[in-house]
CSV table of N, CA and C in Angstrom, one decimal:
chain,number,residue,atom,x,y,z
A,23,MET,N,16.3,6.6,3.5
A,23,MET,CA,15.7,6.7,1.5
A,23,MET,C,16.9,5.4,0.8
A,24,ALA,N,16.2,5.0,-0.4
A,24,ALA,CA,17.2,4.0,-0.9
A,24,ALA,C,17.7,5.0,-2.2
A,25,GLU,N,18.5,4.4,-2.5
A,25,GLU,CA,18.9,5.3,-3.6
A,25,GLU,C,19.1,5.3,-4.8
A,26,VAL,N,18.5,6.5,-5.3
A,26,VAL,CA,17.8,6.6,-6.7
A,26,VAL,C,18.7,6.3,-7.9
A,27,SER,N,18.0,4.9,-8.9
A,27,SER,CA,18.4,4.2,-9.4
A,27,SER,C,19.5,5.2,-11.0
A,28,PRO,N,20.5,4.7,-11.4
A,28,PRO,CA,21.6,5.9,-11.9
A,28,PRO,C,20.6,5.7,-13.3
A,29,ARG,N,20.1,4.9,-13.9
A,29,ARG,CA,19.5,4.5,-15.4
A,29,ARG,C,18.3,4.8,-15.4
A,30,ARG,N,18.7,6.2,-16.4
A,30,ARG,CA,17.1,7.0,-16.8
A,30,ARG,C,15.7,6.0,-16.9
A,31,LEU,N,15.9,4.9,-17.7
A,31,LEU,CA,14.7,4.5,-18.0
A,31,LEU,C,13.9,3.6,-16.5
A,32,VAL,N,14.9,3.1,-16.1
A,32,VAL,CA,14.4,2.4,-14.8
A,32,VAL,C,14.0,3.8,-13.9
A,33,ARG,N,14.6,4.6,-13.8
A,33,ARG,CA,14.1,6.0,-13.2
A,33,ARG,C,12.4,6.5,-13.5
A,34,VAL,N,12.6,6.3,-14.6
A,34,VAL,CA,11.3,6.9,-15.6
A,34,VAL,C,9.9,5.6,-14.7
A,35,VAL,N,10.1,4.5,-15.3
A,35,VAL,CA,9.5,3.7,-14.8
A,35,VAL,C,9.2,3.5,-13.4
A,36,TYR,N,9.9,3.4,-12.7
A,36,TYR,CA,9.8,3.3,-11.2
A,36,TYR,C,9.3,4.8,-10.8
A,37,LEU,N,9.1,5.9,-11.1
A,37,LEU,CA,8.4,7.2,-11.3
A,37,LEU,C,6.8,6.9,-11.7
A,38,VAL,N,6.4,6.5,-13.2
A,38,VAL,CA,5.2,5.9,-13.2
A,38,VAL,C,4.5,5.1,-12.0
A,39,LEU,N,5.5,4.2,-12.0
A,39,LEU,CA,4.5,2.8,-11.5
A,39,LEU,C,4.1,3.7,-9.7
A,40,GLY,N,5.4,4.7,-9.4
A,40,GLY,CA,5.0,5.5,-7.8
A,40,GLY,C,3.5,6.1,-8.5
A,41,ILE,N,3.5,6.6,-8.9
A,41,ILE,CA,2.3,7.8,-9.5
A,41,ILE,C,0.9,7.0,-9.4
A,42,PHE,N,1.1,5.8,-10.1
A,42,PHE,CA,0.0,5.2,-10.5
A,42,PHE,C,-0.4,4.6,-9.2
A,43,PHE,N,0.5,4.2,-8.2
A,43,PHE,CA,0.1,3.3,-7.2
A,43,PHE,C,-0.2,4.7,-6.0
A,44,LEU,N,0.2,5.7,-6.1
A,44,LEU,CA,-0.3,7.0,-5.2
A,44,LEU,C,-1.7,7.3,-5.6
A,45,GLY,N,-1.6,7.1,-6.6
A,45,GLY,CA,-3.3,7.7,-7.1
A,45,GLY,C,-4.5,6.6,-7.0
A,46,LEU,N,-3.9,5.2,-6.5
A,46,LEU,CA,-4.7,4.6,-6.4
A,46,LEU,C,-4.9,4.2,-5.3
A,47,GLY,N,-4.0,4.4,-4.2
A,47,GLY,CA,-3.7,5.0,-2.6
A,47,GLY,C,-4.8,6.6,-2.5
A,48,ILE,N,-4.4,7.4,-3.6
A,48,ILE,CA,-5.4,8.4,-3.4
A,48,ILE,C,-6.7,8.1,-3.8
A,49,VAL,N,-7.5,7.4,-4.2
A,49,VAL,CA,-8.7,6.8,-4.7
A,49,VAL,C,-9.2,5.9,-3.6
A,50,GLY,N,-8.2,4.9,-2.7
A,50,GLY,CA,-8.4,4.4,-1.4
A,50,GLY,C,-8.9,5.5,0.0
A,51,VAL,N,-8.9,6.4,-0.4
A,51,VAL,CA,-8.5,7.4,0.8
A,51,VAL,C,-10.0,8.0,0.7
A,52,VAL,N,-10.6,7.9,-0.7
A,52,VAL,CA,-12.2,8.9,-0.8
A,52,VAL,C,-12.8,6.9,-1.2
A,53,LEU,N,-12.6,6.1,-1.3
A,53,LEU,CA,-13.5,5.1,-1.3
A,53,LEU,C,-13.3,4.0,-0.7
A,54,PRO,N,-13.7,4.4,0.3
A,54,PRO,CA,-13.5,3.2,1.9
A,54,PRO,C,-13.5,1.4,1.6
A,55,LEU,N,-13.6,1.0,0.2
A,55,LEU,CA,-13.4,-0.8,-0.3
A,55,LEU,C,-12.1,-0.5,-0.6
A,56,ILE,N,-11.5,0.5,-0.8
A,56,ILE,CA,-10.1,-0.2,-1.9
A,56,ILE,C,-9.3,0.4,-0.8
A,57,PRO,N,-8.5,-0.1,-0.3
A,57,PRO,CA,-7.0,-0.4,0.3
A,57,PRO,C,-6.3,1.0,-0.1
A,58,THR,N,-5.6,1.8,1.1
A,58,THR,CA,-4.5,3.0,0.8
A,58,THR,C,-3.5,2.8,1.6
A,59,THR,N,-3.6,1.7,2.3
A,59,THR,CA,-2.0,1.7,2.7
A,59,THR,C,-0.6,0.6,1.8
A,60,PHE,N,-1.3,-0.3,1.1
A,60,PHE,CA,0.2,-1.2,0.6
A,60,PHE,C,0.4,-0.3,-1.1
A,61,PRO,N,-1.0,0.6,-1.5
A,61,PRO,CA,-0.2,1.6,-2.4
A,61,PRO,C,0.6,2.8,-2.0
A,62,ILE,N,0.3,3.1,-0.9
A,62,ILE,CA,0.6,4.4,-0.9
A,62,ILE,C,2.3,3.9,-0.3
A,63,ILE,N,2.4,2.6,0.7
A,63,ILE,CA,4.2,2.2,0.9
A,63,ILE,C,4.8,1.8,-0.4
A,64,LEU,N,3.9,1.1,-1.7
A,64,LEU,CA,4.5,1.3,-3.2
A,64,LEU,C,4.8,2.1,-3.6
A,65,ALA,N,4.4,3.0,-3.9
A,65,ALA,CA,4.8,4.6,-4.4
A,65,ALA,C,5.6,4.8,-3.5
A,66,GLY,N,6.0,4.5,-2.1
A,66,GLY,CA,7.3,5.4,-1.3
A,66,GLY,C,8.5,4.8,-1.4
A,67,PHE,N,8.0,3.3,-2.0
A,67,PHE,CA,9.0,2.4,-2.7
A,67,PHE,C,9.7,3.0,-4.1
A,68,PHE,N,8.6,3.0,-5.0
A,68,PHE,CA,8.5,3.5,-6.3
A,68,PHE,C,9.7,5.0,-6.2
A,69,PHE,N,9.2,5.9,-5.2
A,69,PHE,CA,9.5,6.8,-5.7
A,69,PHE,C,11.2,7.1,-4.9
A,70,ALA,N,11.3,6.5,-4.0
A,70,ALA,CA,12.5,6.7,-2.9
A,70,ALA,C,13.8,5.8,-4.5
A,71,ARG,N,13.6,5.7,-5.5
A,71,ARG,CA,14.5,5.0,-6.5
A,71,ARG,C,14.3,5.5,-7.7
A,72,SER,N,12.9,6.7,-7.9
A,72,SER,CA,13.0,7.3,-8.9
A,72,SER,C,13.6,8.8,-8.7
A,73,SER,N,13.3,9.3,-7.9
A,73,SER,CA,13.1,10.9,-7.6
A,73,SER,C,12.9,11.3,-6.0
A,74,GLU,N,14.2,12.2,-5.3
A,74,GLU,CA,14.6,12.8,-4.7
A,74,GLU,C,13.2,13.6,-4.4
A,75,ARG,N,12.9,14.3,-5.0
A,75,ARG,CA,12.0,15.4,-4.9
A,75,ARG,C,10.7,14.2,-4.9
A,76,PHE,N,10.3,13.7,-5.4
A,76,PHE,CA,9.3,12.6,-4.9
A,76,PHE,C,8.9,11.9,-3.7
A,77,ASP,N,10.3,11.8,-3.3
A,77,ASP,CA,10.5,10.7,-2.1
A,77,ASP,C,10.3,11.6,-1.1
A,78,ARG,N,10.8,12.8,-1.0
A,78,ARG,CA,10.8,14.0,0.2
A,78,ARG,C,9.2,14.8,0.4
A,79,TRP,N,8.9,14.5,-1.0
A,79,TRP,CA,7.3,14.8,-1.2
A,79,TRP,C,6.3,14.0,0.0
A,80,ILE,N,6.4,12.9,-0.2
A,80,ILE,CA,5.6,11.6,0.0
A,80,ILE,C,6.1,11.6,1.6
A,81,VAL,N,7.2,11.6,2.1
A,81,VAL,CA,7.8,11.2,3.1
A,81,VAL,C,7.4,12.8,4.1
A,82,ASN,N,7.1,13.6,3.3
A,82,ASN,CA,6.6,14.8,4.6
A,82,ASN,C,5.3,15.1,4.4
A,83,HIS,N,4.8,14.1,3.3
A,83,HIS,CA,2.9,14.5,3.1
A,83,HIS,C,2.2,14.5,4.8
A,84,ARG,N,1.6,14.9,5.3
A,84,ARG,CA,0.8,15.0,6.4
A,84,ARG,C,0.2,13.9,6.5
A,85,LEU,N,-0.7,13.1,5.8
A,85,LEU,CA,-1.6,12.2,5.4
A,85,LEU,C,-0.4,10.7,5.4
A,86,PHE,N,0.6,10.7,4.8
A,86,PHE,CA,0.8,9.6,3.7
A,86,PHE,C,1.8,9.4,4.5
A,87,GLY,N,2.7,10.1,5.1
A,87,GLY,CA,3.9,10.9,5.6
A,87,GLY,C,4.6,9.7,6.8
A,88,PRO,N,3.7,9.8,7.8
A,88,PRO,CA,3.9,9.1,8.9
A,88,PRO,C,3.9,7.4,8.4
A,89,LEU,N,3.2,7.3,7.6
A,89,LEU,CA,3.2,5.8,7.5
A,89,LEU,C,4.1,5.0,6.4
A,90,ILE,N,4.8,6.2,5.5
A,90,ILE,CA,6.1,5.1,5.2
A,90,ILE,C,7.1,5.7,6.1
A,91,SER,N,7.5,6.6,6.8
A,91,SER,CA,8.4,6.9,7.8
A,91,SER,C,8.3,5.3,8.8
A,92,ASP,N,7.1,5.3,9.2
A,92,ASP,CA,6.8,4.0,9.9
A,92,ASP,C,7.8,2.5,9.4
A,93,TRP,N,6.8,2.2,8.3
A,93,TRP,CA,7.1,1.1,7.1
A,93,TRP,C,8.6,1.3,6.9
A,94,ARG,N,9.6,1.9,6.9
A,94,ARG,CA,10.9,2.4,6.7
A,94,ARG,C,11.5,2.1,8.0
A,95,ALA,N,11.0,2.5,8.6
A,95,ALA,CA,11.6,2.5,10.2
A,95,ALA,C,11.4,0.9,11.0
A,96,GLY,N,10.7,0.3,10.8
A,96,GLY,CA,10.4,-0.9,10.7
A,96,GLY,C,9.1,-0.7,12.1
A,97,ARG,N,8.8,-0.2,12.0
A,97,ARG,CA,7.6,0.2,13.2
A,97,ARG,C,6.4,-0.8,13.0
A,98,GLY,N,6.0,-1.3,11.5
A,98,GLY,CA,4.8,-1.5,11.2
A,98,GLY,C,3.5,-0.9,11.1
A,99,PHE,N,2.2,-1.2,11.7
A,99,PHE,CA,1.5,-0.5,11.2
A,99,PHE,C,0.6,-0.7,12.9
A,100,SER,N,-0.2,0.5,12.8
A,100,SER,CA,-0.9,0.2,14.3
A,100,SER,C,-2.2,-1.0,14.3
A,101,VAL,N,-2.9,-1.2,15.3
A,101,VAL,CA,-3.7,-2.0,15.5
A,101,VAL,C,-5.4,-1.5,14.3
A,102,ARG,N,-5.4,0.0,14.5
A,102,ARG,CA,-6.3,0.4,13.5
A,102,ARG,C,-6.0,0.1,12.3
A,103,THR,N,-5.0,0.3,11.5
A,103,THR,CA,-5.1,0.0,9.6
A,103,THR,C,-4.8,-1.0,10.1
A,104,LYS,N,-4.5,-2.4,10.7
A,104,LYS,CA,-4.3,-3.6,10.1
A,104,LYS,C,-6.2,-3.9,10.3
A,105,ALA,N,-6.8,-3.7,10.9
A,105,ALA,CA,-8.2,-4.2,11.1
A,105,ALA,C,-9.4,-3.2,9.9
A,106,LEU,N,-8.4,-2.2,9.8
A,106,LEU,CA,-9.4,-1.3,8.3
A,106,LEU,C,-8.8,-2.1,7.3
A,107,ALA,N,-7.6,-2.7,7.1
A,107,ALA,CA,-7.5,-3.6,5.6
A,107,ALA,C,-7.9,-4.7,5.6
A,108,ILE,N,-7.8,-5.3,6.7
A,108,ILE,CA,-8.3,-6.4,6.6
A,108,ILE,C,-10.1,-6.4,6.3
A,109,THR,N,-10.9,-5.7,7.0
A,109,THR,CA,-12.3,-4.8,6.8
A,109,THR,C,-12.9,-5.0,5.3
A,110,ALA,N,-11.4,-3.8,5.0
A,110,ALA,CA,-11.8,-3.7,3.6
A,110,ALA,C,-11.3,-5.4,2.3
A,111,ILE,N,-10.3,-5.7,2.9
A,111,ILE,CA,-10.3,-6.9,2.2
A,111,ILE,C,-11.3,-7.8,2.4
A,112,ALA,N,-12.1,-8.2,3.4
A,112,ALA,CA,-13.2,-9.1,3.7
A,112,ALA,C,-14.2,-8.3,3.1
A,113,LEU,N,-14.3,-7.5,2.7
A,113,LEU,CA,-15.8,-7.0,1.8
A,113,LEU,C,-15.5,-6.4,0.6
A,114,THR,N,-14.2,-6.3,0.3
A,114,THR,CA,-14.4,-6.5,-0.8
A,114,THR,C,-14.5,-7.8,-1.8
A,115,PHE,N,-13.6,-8.6,-0.8
A,115,PHE,CA,-13.5,-9.9,-1.9
A,115,PHE,C,-14.7,-10.8,-1.3
A,116,THR,N,-15.7,-10.2,-0.6
A,116,THR,CA,-17.1,-10.7,0.0
A,116,THR,C,-17.7,-10.4,-1.4
A,117,VAL,N,-17.7,-9.4,-1.6
A,117,VAL,CA,-18.7,-8.4,-2.8
A,117,VAL,C,-18.6,-9.4,-4.0
A,118,SER,N,-17.0,-9.6,-4.5
A,118,SER,CA,-16.5,-10.0,-5.9
A,118,SER,C,-17.0,-11.4,-5.7
A,119,ILE,N,-16.9,-12.3,-4.7
A,119,ILE,CA,-16.8,-13.4,-4.6
A,119,ILE,C,-18.9,-14.3,-4.8
A,120,VAL,N,-19.4,-13.4,-4.3
A,120,VAL,CA,-21.1,-13.4,-3.6
A,120,VAL,C,-21.8,-12.8,-4.9
A,121,TRP,N,-21.3,-11.8,-5.6
A,121,TRP,CA,-22.0,-11.1,-6.5
A,121,TRP,C,-21.4,-10.9,-7.9
A,122,VAL,N,-20.3,-10.8,-8.1
A,122,VAL,CA,-19.6,-10.5,-9.4
A,122,VAL,C,-19.1,-11.7,-9.9
A,123,ILE,N,-18.2,-12.5,-9.3
A,123,ILE,CA,-17.8,-14.0,-10.0
A,123,ILE,C,-18.5,-14.7,-10.0
A,124,GLU,N,-18.6,-15.8,-11.4
A,124,GLU,CA,-19.6,-17.0,-11.4
A,124,GLU,C,-18.6,-18.3,-11.1
A,125,HIS,N,-17.9,-18.0,-11.4
A,125,HIS,CA,-16.9,-19.5,-11.7
A,125,HIS,C,-16.5,-19.8,-10.1
A,126,ALA,N,-16.6,-21.1,-10.0
A,126,ALA,CA,-16.7,-21.6,-8.8
A,126,ALA,C,-14.9,-22.0,-8.4
A,127,ALA,N,-14.0,-22.1,-9.4
A,127,ALA,CA,-12.5,-22.0,-9.3
A,127,ALA,C,-12.4,-20.9,-8.6
A,128,ILE,N,-12.4,-19.6,-9.5
A,128,ILE,CA,-12.0,-18.3,-9.1
A,128,ILE,C,-11.9,-18.2,-7.8
A,129,ARG,N,-13.5,-18.0,-7.3
A,129,ARG,CA,-13.9,-18.2,-6.2
A,129,ARG,C,-13.3,-18.7,-5.1
A,130,ILE,N,-12.9,-19.6,-5.5
A,130,ILE,CA,-12.2,-20.3,-4.3
A,130,ILE,C,-10.7,-19.6,-4.2
A,131,GLY,N,-10.4,-19.2,-5.4
A,131,GLY,CA,-8.5,-18.4,-5.4
A,131,GLY,C,-9.2,-17.4,-5.0
A,132,LEU,N,-9.8,-16.2,-5.1
A,132,LEU,CA,-10.4,-15.7,-4.2
A,132,LEU,C,-10.2,-15.3,-2.6
A,133,VAL,N,-11.0,-16.6,-2.4
A,133,VAL,CA,-10.5,-16.6,-0.4
A,133,VAL,C,-9.7,-17.4,0.1
A,134,LEU,N,-8.9,-17.5,-1.0
A,134,LEU,CA,-7.1,-18.3,-0.4
A,134,LEU,C,-6.4,-17.0,-0.8
A,135,LEU,N,-6.7,-16.1,-1.5
A,135,LEU,CA,-5.6,-14.9,-1.8
A,135,LEU,C,-6.2,-14.2,-0.7
A,136,ALA,N,-7.5,-13.7,-0.5
A,136,ALA,CA,-8.0,-13.1,0.9
A,136,ALA,C,-7.1,-13.5,2.2
A,137,VAL,N,-7.6,-14.9,2.1
A,137,VAL,CA,-6.8,-15.2,3.6
A,137,VAL,C,-5.4,-14.9,3.7
A,138,ALA,N,-4.5,-15.2,2.2
A,138,ALA,CA,-3.0,-15.2,2.3
A,138,ALA,C,-2.7,-14.2,2.5
A,139,ILE,N,-3.9,-12.8,2.1
A,139,ILE,CA,-3.6,-11.3,2.2
A,139,ILE,C,-3.8,-11.3,3.5
A,140,SER,N,-4.4,-11.2,4.5
A,140,SER,CA,-5.2,-11.2,5.5
A,140,SER,C,-4.0,-11.3,6.5
A,141,THR,N,-3.3,-12.7,6.4
A,141,THR,CA,-2.4,-13.8,7.1
A,141,THR,C,-1.6,-12.6,7.1
A,142,TYR,N,-0.5,-12.4,6.0
A,142,TYR,CA,0.4,-11.4,5.8
A,142,TYR,C,0.3,-10.2,6.4
A,143,ILE,N,-0.9,-9.1,6.5
A,143,ILE,CA,-1.3,-8.1,6.8
A,143,ILE,C,-0.7,-8.6,8.9
A,144,LEU,N,-1.8,-9.2,9.3
A,144,LEU,CA,-1.6,-9.9,10.7
A,144,LEU,C,-0.6,-10.3,11.6
A,145,TRP,N,0.7,-10.5,10.4
A,145,TRP,CA,1.9,-10.9,10.7
A,145,TRP,C,3.0,-10.1,10.9
A,146,LEU,N,2.7,-8.8,9.7
A,146,LEU,CA,3.6,-8.1,9.6
A,146,LEU,C,3.9,-7.1,11.3
A,147,PRO,N,4.4,-6.8,11.5
A,147,PRO,CA,5.0,-5.5,13.1
A,147,PRO,C,4.1,-4.8,13.2
A,148,THR,N,3.2,-5.1,14.4
A,148,THR,CA,2.3,-3.9,14.9
A,148,THR,C,3.0,-2.9,15.5
A,149,LYS,N,2.9,-1.6,15.3
A,149,LYS,CA,3.3,-0.1,15.6
A,149,LYS,C,2.7,-0.4,17.4
A,150,GLN,N,3.9,-0.2,18.3
A,150,GLN,CA,3.2,0.2,19.4
A,150,GLN,C,2.6,1.6,19.9
A,151,VAL,N,1.7,1.6,20.8
A,151,VAL,CA,1.2,3.4,20.6
A,151,VAL,C,1.9,3.6,21.6
A,152,GLU,N,2.6,4.8,22.0
A,152,GLU,CA,3.3,5.5,22.3
A,152,GLU,C,2.8,6.3,23.6
A,153,ASP,N,3.4,6.0,24.7
A,153,ASP,CA,2.5,6.6,26.5
A,153,ASP,C,2.9,8.0,25.6
A,154,VAL,N,1.6,9.0,26.3
A,154,VAL,CA,1.6,10.6,26.0
A,154,VAL,C,1.6,10.8,27.0
């Protein structure tokens, strides 16, 4: 765990950001086109720096805890998690590019952003499946 910031204002800002990203991640659990993994990791990052209580809660959470623990230990993401993330990116960006955005330059920018994010996800370590 990272050290909690000694400055009260910084802790409050980190806590608000942690709650925001946690909320975004929870929405992603319910709505399949919204990503879950990275908002939860960001929530864990901000909770580790704002509140030992919130950090302990997210690390011990049955759904989010393993994700945070694996990330902090450098084990990366499972192939399934990577595939889900890239699929969600492809679907959401495609919907935006094809049906929502009309300006060509913004469409090109979104394509480049989707490729960059997908490349980053593929570049991250892949968690090895433990033998059972």
